[in-house]
Amino acid sequence: KQAAILAPTTILAKQHYNTLLSRIEGFDLKVDLLSRLQNKKQADEILENVIFFGSSSWEIVALRIGM
């Protein structure tokens, strides 16, 4: 299963990301942040892992709306 957390600003997306990292510590979950601050290569990699969800993909992604 996957989850995406949508935020209206980059700052709020980053805050959600940091909160998620601290709350899932010790669990085998992968979290990433996708916002305007990632370059195209990083964003493409994150999106590819979200779309092609598998054992090596992220389970939770914090997204900034309107990238």
mmCIF file of C-alpha atoms in Angstrom:
data_model
loop_
_atom_site.group_PDB
_atom_site.id
_atom_site.type_symbol
_atom_site.label_atom_id
_atom_site.label_comp_id
_atom_site.label_asym_id
_atom_site.label_seq_id
_atom_site.Cartn_x
_atom_site.Cartn_y
_atom_site.Cartn_z
ATOM 1 C CA LYS A 1 0.000 0.000 0.000
ATOM 2 C CA GLN A 2 1.047 3.576 -0.613
ATOM 3 C CA ALA A 3 0.131 6.937 0.827
ATOM 4 C CA ALA A 4 0.692 10.456 -0.421
ATOM 5 C CA ILE A 5 0.432 13.530 1.737
ATOM 6 C CA LEU A 6 -0.365 16.654 -0.251
ATOM 7 C CA ALA A 7 0.637 20.074 1.010
ATOM 8 C CA PRO A 8 -0.053 23.521 -0.484
ATOM 9 C CA THR A 9 3.454 24.837 0.200
ATOM 10 C CA THR A 10 6.990 23.493 0.017
ATOM 11 C CA ILE A 11 7.573 24.424 3.664
ATOM 12 C CA LEU A 12 4.532 22.461 4.834
ATOM 13 C CA ALA A 13 5.507 19.470 2.669
ATOM 14 C CA LYS A 14 8.978 19.534 4.273
ATOM 15 C CA GLN A 15 7.419 19.707 7.761
ATOM 16 C CA HIS A 16 5.193 16.708 6.996
ATOM 17 C CA TYR A 17 8.199 14.834 5.623
ATOM 18 C CA ASN A 18 10.271 15.499 8.754
ATOM 19 C CA THR A 19 7.378 14.472 11.016
ATOM 20 C CA LEU A 20 6.896 11.249 9.059
ATOM 21 C CA LEU A 21 10.598 10.430 9.302
ATOM 22 C CA SER A 22 10.545 10.774 13.074
ATOM 23 C CA ARG A 23 7.305 8.789 13.489
ATOM 24 C CA ILE A 24 8.259 5.803 11.329
ATOM 25 C CA GLU A 25 11.706 5.370 12.800
ATOM 26 C CA GLY A 26 12.183 1.682 13.505
ATOM 27 C CA PHE A 27 9.631 0.574 10.907
ATOM 28 C CA ASP A 28 10.546 -0.813 7.512
ATOM 29 C CA LEU A 29 8.902 2.021 5.552
ATOM 30 C CA LYS A 30 10.335 4.313 2.924
ATOM 31 C CA VAL A 31 9.433 7.998 2.818
ATOM 32 C CA ASP A 32 10.445 10.701 0.393
ATOM 33 C CA LEU A 33 9.698 14.326 -0.355
ATOM 34 C CA LEU A 34 8.768 15.606 -3.786
ATOM 35 C CA SER A 35 8.690 19.381 -4.180
ATOM 36 C CA ARG A 36 10.019 22.117 -6.415
ATOM 37 C CA LEU A 37 13.378 21.845 -4.636
ATOM 38 C CA GLN A 38 14.241 18.517 -6.286
ATOM 39 C CA ASN A 39 15.897 18.634 -9.678
ATOM 40 C CA LYS A 40 14.266 16.855 -12.629
ATOM 41 C CA LYS A 41 16.354 13.694 -12.224
ATOM 42 C CA GLN A 42 15.435 13.364 -8.534
ATOM 43 C CA ALA A 43 11.760 14.082 -9.214
ATOM 44 C CA ASP A 44 11.646 11.538 -12.044
ATOM 45 C CA GLU A 45 13.200 8.876 -9.802
ATOM 46 C CA ILE A 46 10.683 9.528 -7.035
ATOM 47 C CA LEU A 47 7.751 9.485 -9.462
ATOM 48 C CA GLU A 48 8.998 6.287 -11.100
ATOM 49 C CA ASN A 49 9.154 4.568 -7.722
ATOM 50 C CA VAL A 50 5.676 5.800 -6.830
ATOM 51 C CA ILE A 51 4.159 4.703 -10.137
ATOM 52 C CA PHE A 52 5.963 1.358 -10.328
ATOM 53 C CA PHE A 53 5.406 0.435 -6.692
ATOM 54 C CA GLY A 54 7.423 -2.624 -5.718
ATOM 55 C CA SER A 55 9.696 -3.906 -3.006
ATOM 56 C CA SER A 56 12.240 -1.146 -3.612
ATOM 57 C CA SER A 57 9.740 1.721 -3.854
ATOM 58 C CA TRP A 58 8.524 4.296 -1.414
ATOM 59 C CA GLU A 59 5.438 3.640 0.691
ATOM 60 C CA ILE A 60 4.827 7.273 1.700
ATOM 61 C CA VAL A 61 5.525 10.410 -0.308
ATOM 62 C CA ALA A 62 5.000 13.981 0.886
ATOM 63 C CA LEU A 63 4.071 16.075 -2.149
ATOM 64 C CA ARG A 64 3.764 19.769 -2.777
ATOM 65 C CA ILE A 65 0.611 20.515 -4.750
ATOM 66 C CA GLY A 66 1.029 22.418 -8.010
ATOM 67 C CA MET A 67 4.588 21.507 -8.814
#
